[in-house]
Short mmCIF file of C-alpha atoms in Angstrom, two decimals:
data_model
loop_
_atom_site.label_atom_id
_atom_site.label_comp_id
_atom_site.label_asym_id
_atom_site.label_seq_id
_atom_site.Cartn_x
_atom_site.Cartn_y
_atom_site.Cartn_z
CA MET A 100 247.32 41.34 -126.14
CA CYS A 101 247.22 45.07 -126.80
CA GLU A 102 244.05 46.46 -128.38
CA GLU A 103 245.17 50.10 -128.27
CA PRO A 104 245.22 51.82 -131.67
CA PHE A 105 248.61 52.81 -133.02
CA SER A 106 249.55 56.46 -132.79
CA GLU A 107 251.03 58.10 -135.89
CA ALA A 108 254.49 58.00 -134.28
CA ASP A 109 254.13 54.30 -133.46
CA LYS A 110 252.97 53.55 -137.00
CA GLN A 111 256.08 55.23 -138.38
CA THR A 112 258.30 53.30 -135.96
CA ALA A 113 256.63 50.03 -136.97
CA VAL A 114 257.16 50.79 -140.67
CA GLU A 115 260.83 51.60 -140.07
CA ALA A 116 261.28 48.37 -138.08
CA ARG A 117 259.70 46.35 -140.89
CA GLU A 118 261.85 47.97 -143.57
CA ALA A 119 265.00 47.48 -141.50
CA PHE A 120 264.16 43.79 -141.02
CA PHE A 121 263.66 43.11 -144.73
CA ASN A 122 266.88 45.02 -145.47
CA LYS A 123 268.61 42.80 -142.88
CA ASN A 124 269.53 45.83 -140.80
CA PHE A 125 268.72 43.94 -137.61
CA GLU A 126 270.37 46.39 -135.23
CA GLU A 127 268.14 49.24 -136.39
CA CYS A 128 265.13 46.91 -136.44
CA LEU A 129 265.77 45.87 -132.84
CA LEU A 130 266.13 49.49 -131.70
CA ASN A 131 262.80 50.39 -133.32
CA LEU A 132 261.07 47.38 -131.78
CA LYS A 133 262.41 48.26 -128.33
CA LYS A 134 261.13 51.81 -128.79
CA LEU A 135 257.76 50.49 -129.92
CA LEU A 136 257.54 48.06 -127.01
CA ALA A 137 258.32 50.86 -124.54
CA ASN A 138 255.27 52.73 -125.84
CA ARG A 139 253.12 49.58 -126.07
CA PRO A 140 254.28 47.27 -123.25
CA ASN A 141 251.22 45.01 -123.55
CA ASP A 142 251.48 44.51 -127.30
CA THR A 143 252.36 40.81 -127.58
CA LYS A 144 252.86 41.01 -131.36
CA VAL A 145 255.63 43.57 -130.91
CA ALA A 146 257.10 41.50 -128.07
CA LEU A 147 257.15 38.39 -130.30
CA ASN A 148 258.83 40.26 -133.16
CA LYS A 149 261.43 41.66 -130.76
CA ALA A 150 262.17 38.16 -129.40
CA ILE A 151 262.61 36.79 -132.93
CA VAL A 152 264.92 39.60 -134.07
CA ASN A 153 266.92 39.30 -130.84
CA TYR A 154 267.34 35.55 -131.48
CA ILE A 155 268.50 36.22 -135.05
CA HIS A 156 270.76 39.21 -134.41
CA LYS A 157 272.02 39.11 -130.85
CA LEU A 158 271.99 35.37 -130.17
CA LYS A 159 272.92 34.35 -133.75
CA PHE A 160 270.42 31.47 -133.55
CA LYS A 161 272.28 30.19 -130.46
CA GLN A 162 271.22 30.23 -126.79
CA SER A 163 267.94 28.58 -127.74
CA GLU A 164 266.84 28.33 -124.12
CA GLU A 165 266.71 32.11 -123.86
CA PHE A 166 264.52 32.33 -126.95
CA GLU A 167 262.26 29.58 -125.62
CA ASN A 168 261.88 31.43 -122.31
CA ASP A 169 260.93 34.58 -124.24
CA LEU A 170 258.23 32.65 -126.10
CA ILE A 171 256.87 31.16 -122.87
CA SER A 172 256.75 34.59 -121.25
CA ILE A 173 254.88 36.05 -124.23
CA ALA A 174 252.45 33.11 -124.19
CA GLU A 175 251.68 33.75 -120.52
CA ASN A 176 250.92 37.40 -121.30
CA MET A 177 248.66 36.27 -124.14
CA GLY A 178 246.92 33.69 -122.00
CA VAL A 179 247.97 30.99 -124.45
CA SER A 180 249.12 27.56 -123.30
CA LEU A 181 252.15 26.05 -125.02
CA ASN A 182 251.69 22.71 -123.23
CA HIS A 183 249.69 20.87 -125.84
CA SER A 184 247.76 17.76 -124.90
CA LYS A 185 246.59 15.23 -127.44
CA LEU A 186 243.14 15.85 -128.87
CA ASN A 187 240.62 13.07 -128.36
CA GLU A 188 238.91 11.73 -131.46
CA LEU A 189 235.51 11.81 -129.75
CA SER A 190 235.90 15.37 -128.53
CA LEU A 191 237.63 17.16 -131.39
CA PRO A 192 236.47 20.77 -131.30
CA LYS A 193 234.89 22.24 -134.39
CA PRO A 194 237.43 24.12 -136.52
CA LYS A 195 237.54 27.82 -135.78
CA PRO A 196 239.84 30.65 -136.86
CA ILE A 197 242.88 31.18 -134.64
CA PRO A 198 244.14 34.71 -133.91
CA THR A 199 247.20 35.38 -136.07
CA GLU A 200 249.34 36.33 -133.05
CA HIS A 201 248.50 33.04 -131.29
CA ALA A 202 249.23 30.96 -134.39
CA SER A 203 252.49 32.82 -135.05
CA LEU A 204 253.64 32.23 -131.48
CA LYS A 205 252.84 28.52 -131.67
CA LEU A 206 254.51 28.21 -135.07
CA ASN A 207 257.74 29.71 -133.71
CA TYR A 208 257.56 27.34 -130.74
CA ALA A 209 257.05 24.41 -133.12
CA LEU A 210 260.00 25.57 -135.26
CA LEU A 211 262.20 25.64 -132.18
CA TYR A 212 261.29 22.04 -131.37
CA PHE A 213 261.72 21.01 -135.01
CA TYR A 214 265.27 22.35 -135.24
CA GLN A 215 266.06 20.67 -131.92
CA ARG A 216 264.96 17.38 -133.55
CA GLN A 217 262.05 17.01 -131.15
CA TYR A 218 259.73 16.05 -133.97
CA SER A 219 256.99 14.47 -131.87
CA GLN A 220 256.52 17.70 -129.92
CA THR A 221 256.53 19.68 -133.17
CA GLU A 222 253.86 17.44 -134.64
CA LEU A 223 251.70 17.73 -131.52
CA ILE A 224 251.75 21.55 -131.62
CA LEU A 225 250.93 21.68 -135.34
CA ALA A 226 248.22 19.02 -135.05
CA ASN A 227 246.52 21.16 -132.42
CA LEU A 228 246.84 24.22 -134.65
CA MET A 229 245.14 22.39 -137.52
CA ASN A 230 242.57 20.65 -135.32
CA ILE A 231 243.57 17.07 -136.10
CA LEU A 232 244.60 14.11 -133.99
CA SER A 233 248.30 13.78 -133.30
CA LEU A 234 250.17 10.96 -135.02
CA ASN A 235 251.33 9.98 -131.54
CA HIS A 236 247.76 9.25 -130.48
CA ASP A 237 247.49 5.83 -128.82
CA ASP A 238 244.95 4.63 -131.39
CA PHE A 239 246.69 6.05 -134.43
CA ALA A 240 246.68 3.93 -137.55
CA GLU A 241 248.09 5.30 -140.79
CA SER A 242 245.54 3.35 -142.80
CA ALA A 243 242.77 5.39 -141.14
CA TYR A 244 244.56 8.73 -141.41
CA PHE A 245 242.86 9.94 -144.57
CA TYR A 246 239.37 8.85 -143.54
CA SER A 247 239.31 9.67 -139.83
CA TYR A 248 242.19 11.78 -138.60
CA LEU A 249 241.82 14.50 -141.23
CA LYS A 250 238.05 14.80 -141.14
CA ASN A 251 238.10 17.92 -138.96
CA LEU A 252 241.21 19.43 -140.53
CA ASN A 253 241.21 23.21 -140.29
CA ILE A 254 242.85 23.83 -143.63
CA ILE A 255 242.95 27.60 -143.09
CA PRO A 256 243.71 28.06 -139.38
CA THR A 257 244.42 31.81 -139.66
CA LYS A 258 243.48 34.74 -141.86
CA CYS A 259 247.12 35.18 -142.92
CA THR A 260 247.90 33.27 -146.13
CA LYS A 261 251.68 33.24 -145.63
CA LEU A 262 251.28 31.94 -142.09
CA ASN A 263 249.01 29.14 -143.33
CA HIS A 264 251.69 28.22 -145.89
CA LYS A 265 254.34 27.99 -143.18
CA ILE A 266 252.16 25.88 -140.90
CA ILE A 267 251.29 23.32 -143.57
CA PHE A 268 254.86 23.07 -144.92
CA LEU A 269 256.35 22.62 -141.45
CA TYR A 270 253.77 19.92 -140.75
CA MET A 271 254.75 18.13 -143.96
CA ASP A 272 258.45 18.35 -143.11
CA THR A 273 257.65 16.97 -139.66
CA LEU A 274 255.80 14.00 -141.18
CA LEU A 275 258.90 13.25 -143.24
CA ALA A 276 261.13 13.50 -140.17
CA LEU A 277 258.83 11.10 -138.29
CA ASN A 278 258.87 8.66 -141.24
CA ARG A 279 255.09 8.99 -141.55
CA HIS A 280 255.26 8.77 -145.31
CA GLN A 281 251.83 7.25 -145.86
CA ALA A 282 250.23 9.94 -143.71
CA LEU A 283 252.01 12.62 -145.76
CA PHE A 284 250.82 10.99 -148.98
CA HIS A 285 247.20 11.07 -147.72
CA LEU A 286 247.51 14.70 -146.61
CA CYS A 287 248.90 15.83 -149.98
CA ASN A 288 246.12 13.99 -151.79
CA LEU A 289 243.58 15.77 -149.61
CA LEU A 290 245.07 19.19 -150.35
CA LEU A 291 245.34 18.53 -154.08
CA ASN A 292 241.83 17.06 -154.39
CA PHE A 293 240.17 19.30 -151.85
CA ASP A 294 236.42 19.97 -151.83
CA PRO A 295 236.05 22.97 -149.52
CA GLY A 296 232.27 22.66 -149.35
CA VAL A 297 232.40 19.07 -148.11
CA SER A 298 235.58 18.62 -146.09
CA VAL A 299 235.13 21.48 -143.63
CA PRO A 300 232.33 23.91 -142.71
CA GLU A 301 231.63 26.40 -145.49
CA THR A 302 231.86 29.27 -143.00
CA LEU A 303 235.53 28.51 -142.53
CA CYS A 304 236.67 27.46 -145.95
CA ASN A 305 234.85 28.57 -149.07
CA VAL A 306 236.24 27.95 -152.52
CA ASP A 307 237.73 31.42 -152.86
CA ALA A 308 239.47 31.23 -149.48
CA PHE A 309 240.93 27.83 -150.32
CA ARG A 310 242.22 28.96 -153.71
CA ALA A 311 243.74 32.09 -152.19
CA THR A 312 245.59 29.99 -149.64
CA PHE A 313 246.73 26.97 -151.65
CA GLY A 314 246.42 27.88 -155.31
CA ASP A 315 249.93 29.30 -155.53
CA ILE A 316 251.66 26.48 -153.64
CA GLN A 317 250.06 23.58 -155.48
CA LEU A 318 253.29 22.55 -157.20
CA HIS A 319 255.17 22.61 -153.90
CA VAL A 320 252.55 20.30 -152.37
CA ARG A 321 252.97 18.02 -155.38
CA ILE A 322 256.71 17.86 -154.66
CA PHE A 323 255.90 16.63 -151.15
CA ARG A 324 253.47 14.08 -152.59
CA LEU A 325 256.17 12.86 -154.99
CA ARG A 326 258.64 12.45 -152.11
CA ALA A 327 256.03 10.58 -150.07
CA ALA A 328 255.13 8.32 -153.01
CA LEU A 329 258.78 7.36 -153.47
CA LEU A 330 259.23 6.58 -149.79
CA CYS A 331 255.97 4.58 -149.68
CA GLY A 332 257.00 2.53 -152.70
CA HIS A 333 254.26 3.91 -154.97
CA LEU A 334 256.72 4.00 -157.83
CA GLN A 335 254.20 4.06 -160.67
CA SER A 336 252.41 7.06 -159.16
CA ALA A 337 255.77 8.71 -158.45
CA GLU A 338 256.92 8.29 -162.06
CA ALA A 339 253.71 9.84 -163.42
CA GLU A 340 253.95 12.73 -160.94
CA LEU A 341 257.59 13.34 -161.83
CA GLU A 342 256.83 13.52 -165.56
CA SER A 343 253.99 15.95 -164.92
CA LEU A 344 256.10 18.19 -162.69
CA THR A 345 258.98 18.21 -165.17
CA LEU A 346 256.65 19.34 -167.95
CA ALA A 347 255.17 22.02 -165.71
CA CYS A 348 258.62 23.44 -164.97
CA ASP A 349 259.83 23.17 -168.57
CA ASP A 350 256.76 25.04 -169.81
CA ASN A 351 257.22 27.78 -167.22
CA MET A 352 253.89 26.95 -165.66
CA LEU A 353 255.02 27.95 -162.16
CA VAL A 354 252.60 30.40 -160.60
CA ASP A 355 254.13 33.58 -159.18
CA SER A 356 254.15 33.47 -155.40
CA SER A 357 256.04 34.69 -152.41
CA LEU A 358 257.71 31.27 -152.23
CA PRO A 359 260.81 30.51 -154.29
CA GLY A 360 260.26 28.54 -157.45
CA ILE A 361 261.10 24.86 -157.66
CA ASN A 362 264.83 24.37 -158.09
CA PRO A 363 265.47 22.14 -161.15
CA ASN A 364 268.02 20.22 -159.05
CA VAL A 365 265.17 19.08 -156.80
CA LEU A 366 263.46 17.29 -159.68
CA THR A 367 266.80 15.88 -160.87
CA PHE A 368 267.47 14.49 -157.41
CA LEU A 369 263.97 12.97 -157.12
CA SER A 370 264.42 11.46 -160.58
CA ALA A 371 267.69 9.90 -159.37
CA GLN A 372 265.87 8.58 -156.31
CA LEU A 373 263.25 6.97 -158.55
CA ASP A 374 266.02 5.33 -160.62
CA TYR A 375 267.58 4.09 -157.38
CA TYR A 376 264.36 2.37 -156.32
CA LYS A 377 263.93 0.90 -159.82
CA TYR A 378 267.47 -0.52 -159.81
CA ARG A 379 268.63 1.80 -162.60
CA PHE A 380 271.84 2.57 -160.76
CA GLY A 381 273.77 3.95 -163.73
CA ASN A 382 271.07 6.52 -164.45
CA ALA A 383 270.87 7.45 -160.78
CA LEU A 384 274.62 8.10 -160.58
CA LYS A 385 274.60 10.20 -163.76
CA LYS A 386 271.82 12.40 -162.42
CA LEU A 387 273.50 12.83 -159.04
CA ALA A 388 276.75 13.76 -160.78
CA LYS A 389 274.82 16.25 -162.91
CA ILE A 390 273.74 18.10 -159.77
CA GLY A 391 277.40 18.48 -158.88
CA LEU A 392 279.61 17.75 -155.90
CA ALA A 393 281.27 21.13 -155.60
CA GLY A 394 279.91 23.48 -153.01
CA ASP A 395 280.54 25.82 -150.17
CA THR A 396 282.02 23.98 -147.17
CA SER A 397 279.67 25.94 -144.93
CA THR A 398 276.79 23.94 -146.41
CA LEU A 399 276.03 20.23 -146.28
CA GLU A 400 275.28 19.74 -149.97
CA PRO A 401 278.67 18.22 -150.94
CA ALA A 402 278.52 15.77 -148.03
CA LEU A 403 274.95 14.72 -148.76
CA MET A 404 275.74 14.17 -152.44
CA TRP A 405 278.73 11.93 -151.65
CA ASN A 406 276.52 10.00 -149.23
CA ASN A 407 273.79 9.51 -151.83
CA MET A 408 276.26 8.31 -154.47
CA ALA A 409 277.70 5.87 -151.94
CA LEU A 410 274.23 4.45 -151.23
CA VAL A 411 273.65 3.87 -154.94
CA ASN A 412 276.97 2.06 -155.28
CA MET A 413 276.29 -0.04 -152.19
CA ARG A 414 273.02 -1.21 -153.65
CA ALA A 415 274.88 -1.99 -156.88
CA HIS A 416 277.29 -4.12 -154.76
CA LYS A 417 280.24 -1.77 -155.44
CA TYR A 418 281.26 -1.67 -151.79
CA GLN A 419 284.83 -0.44 -152.20
CA LEU A 420 283.76 2.54 -154.29
CA ALA A 421 280.98 3.25 -151.79
CA GLY A 422 283.55 3.23 -148.99
CA ILE A 423 285.68 5.84 -150.77
CA GLN A 424 282.64 8.06 -151.30
CA LEU A 425 281.52 7.74 -147.68
CA ARG A 426 284.98 8.79 -146.51
CA ARG A 427 284.77 11.83 -148.77
CA CYS A 428 281.37 12.48 -147.24
CA ALA A 429 282.86 12.27 -143.75
CA LYS A 430 285.61 14.71 -144.75
CA ALA A 431 283.01 17.15 -146.09
CA LEU A 432 281.13 16.83 -142.79
CA ASP A 433 284.33 17.61 -140.90
CA ASN A 434 284.77 20.75 -143.00
CA PHE A 435 281.19 21.73 -142.21
CA THR A 436 281.82 21.17 -138.50
CA LEU A 437 284.95 23.33 -138.56
CA THR A 438 282.97 26.22 -140.01
CA THR A 439 279.97 25.98 -137.67
CA VAL A 440 281.02 24.47 -134.33
CA PRO A 441 283.38 26.38 -132.00
CA ALA A 442 286.65 24.56 -131.27
CA HIS A 443 286.01 24.30 -127.52
CA VAL A 444 282.69 22.56 -128.21
CA GLN A 445 284.27 20.16 -130.72
CA ASN A 446 286.86 19.15 -128.12
CA GLN A 447 284.30 18.67 -125.36
CA ARG A 448 282.59 15.61 -126.81
CA ASN A 449 285.57 13.27 -126.46
CA SER A 450 287.75 15.19 -124.04
CA LYS A 451 289.11 13.48 -120.93
CA ASN A 452 290.64 14.83 -117.80
CA ALA A 453 294.42 14.54 -118.01
CA ASP A 454 294.63 13.65 -114.32
CA ASN A 455 291.89 11.05 -114.64
CA PRO A 456 291.97 9.24 -117.98
CA ASN A 457 288.93 7.18 -116.96
CA THR A 458 286.66 10.23 -117.05
CA PRO A 459 283.55 9.15 -118.99
CA VAL A 460 282.68 10.71 -122.32
CA VAL A 461 280.16 13.54 -122.10
CA PRO A 462 276.66 12.01 -122.43
CA CYS A 463 274.98 12.62 -125.77
CA GLN A 464 271.97 14.42 -124.28
CA LYS A 465 274.17 16.79 -122.28
CA PHE A 466 276.43 17.36 -125.28
CA ASN A 467 273.44 18.15 -127.50
CA HIS A 468 272.36 20.75 -124.94
CA THR A 469 275.85 22.27 -125.15
CA LEU A 470 275.65 22.30 -128.94
CA LEU A 471 272.31 24.09 -128.85
CA GLN A 472 273.82 26.79 -126.69
CA ASN A 473 276.89 27.29 -128.92
CA VAL A 474 275.90 26.35 -132.46
CA PRO A 475 273.32 27.96 -134.76
CA ILE A 476 270.21 25.86 -134.36
CA GLN A 477 269.80 25.20 -138.09
CA ALA A 478 273.32 23.70 -138.23
CA PHE A 479 272.52 21.42 -135.28
CA SER A 480 269.35 20.25 -136.97
CA ALA A 481 270.87 19.63 -140.41
CA SER A 482 273.96 17.67 -139.40
CA PRO A 483 273.69 14.07 -140.68
CA HIS A 484 276.74 12.68 -138.82
CA TYR A 485 274.94 9.71 -137.28
CA PRO A 486 273.16 8.51 -140.45
CA VAL A 487 276.48 8.71 -142.31
CA LEU A 488 278.17 6.71 -139.54
CA TYR A 489 275.42 4.10 -139.92
CA ASN A 490 275.97 3.94 -143.68
CA LEU A 491 279.72 3.64 -143.17
CA ALA A 492 279.20 0.79 -140.71
CA LEU A 493 276.91 -0.89 -143.23
CA GLN A 494 279.57 -0.55 -145.93
CA LEU A 495 282.15 -2.15 -143.62
CA LEU A 496 279.76 -5.01 -142.91
CA TYR A 497 279.14 -5.70 -146.60
CA SER A 498 282.89 -5.47 -147.28
CA ASN A 499 283.46 -8.39 -144.86
CA ARG A 500 285.03 -6.15 -142.21
CA GLN A 501 282.68 -7.35 -139.51
CA HIS A 502 284.78 -6.32 -136.51
CA ALA A 503 285.13 -2.71 -137.68
CA ALA A 504 281.42 -2.63 -138.52
CA PHE A 505 280.57 -4.01 -135.07
CA GLU A 506 282.55 -1.23 -133.36
CA SER A 507 280.73 1.42 -135.40
CA PHE A 508 277.31 -0.04 -134.64
CA VAL A 509 278.20 -0.20 -130.93
CA LYS A 510 278.90 3.55 -130.96
CA LEU A 511 275.53 4.14 -132.56
CA ALA A 512 273.78 1.84 -130.09
CA GLN A 513 275.15 3.95 -127.23
CA ILE A 514 273.52 7.02 -128.76
CA PHE A 515 270.30 5.39 -130.01
CA PRO A 516 269.74 2.45 -127.62
CA ARG A 517 266.10 2.01 -128.66
CA ASN A 518 266.71 1.76 -132.39
CA PRO A 519 265.99 -1.89 -133.33
CA SER A 520 267.75 -1.59 -136.70
CA ILE A 521 271.11 -0.99 -135.00
CA TRP A 522 270.72 -4.03 -132.73
CA LEU A 523 269.76 -6.19 -135.70
CA ARG A 524 272.91 -5.06 -137.51
CA LEU A 525 274.98 -5.89 -134.43
CA ALA A 526 273.46 -9.37 -134.45
CA GLU A 527 274.22 -9.68 -138.17
CA CYS A 528 277.87 -8.81 -137.48
CA CYS A 529 278.05 -11.61 -134.92
CA VAL A 530 276.42 -14.13 -137.27
CA ARG A 531 278.80 -13.27 -140.11
CA VAL A 532 281.84 -13.64 -137.84
CA GLU A 533 280.70 -17.10 -136.72
CA LYS A 534 280.12 -18.35 -140.28
#
């Protein structure tokens, strides 16, 4: 880490780089950062910013290995370890402020894992940042999460408010990805009913510091709590939370912040999800239709909306209609693939050697590595092809097309051999055929 003071020339270069970045003039930003790094070769903050801009501009969010190697190299120069071990409950260190540069580096490393769908690694890095036990701890029990695992939570790990926001939101998204809905519900309750003087040492989190960090994102945390309540089956709590949030948005009670306001479609979708769980299928479909199915083919919104409508119809036992909607969803996914995945990569997955037709299909792990090198990482992360294939197989099963459903589940079992739900569905196909 560089402790040298900035010269006037370096300050001007840094300001120009910052302005160029926010104006999305990445080429100029990169040139300024290179110039700055030449004058300050030991400044790890400049090196990290240069690596990020290079990943955005030059690599176009592709070639993730190169970006990861840059982060590892910067970490070595900082003396920071990116190999995180699980914290022991009996030896949890006391919360202490983390240098902003260290936290920013670890956050970027966690983001890289998150978009590569390596959620357990993401959670481990963030748990270490916030001084709590990892969910992957051998003795983890969700019922004890609120009382034990969060007792040493460092709610304000850095002095940078925006960075603290990013850390906590990524951790919440990771809990959702890991299906740790009860843990997320406990965490949101802690943040929304936080007593800074009791929960953590006063030297680290006084009332003013807590309000400065989380006062302007309270409604966003409530959205996460609503999502967790729905997924945990706390429908009464979810309904009350939804009504309160709707009133807050209608009365323009959103607090100004650097974060975008809550999109009304988010509340409409969550309201539809509540109707779905309460068997009010007609209301759920009306609300989903209100959000709209039209959209840019470069996004996944049309596909996800068709998928959600299909799930509602399946639960309402309208299997034929659900099948039509799932096929529209698959078509929308194909359109998304055409706009994001290069043709040579699309052909690689199922390509076979013309001279040897028995050439095996490219293994999923190897193919995913190829995707990460050729596809923007956010597109790789967002693609819901496999969940949609599972839903389509389920629709075939419920439509008494057991053989077609079996073939679809077999494909999924080859990709996710340790998923018990898929094997149970395969067994169900066999039972239905024998009836």
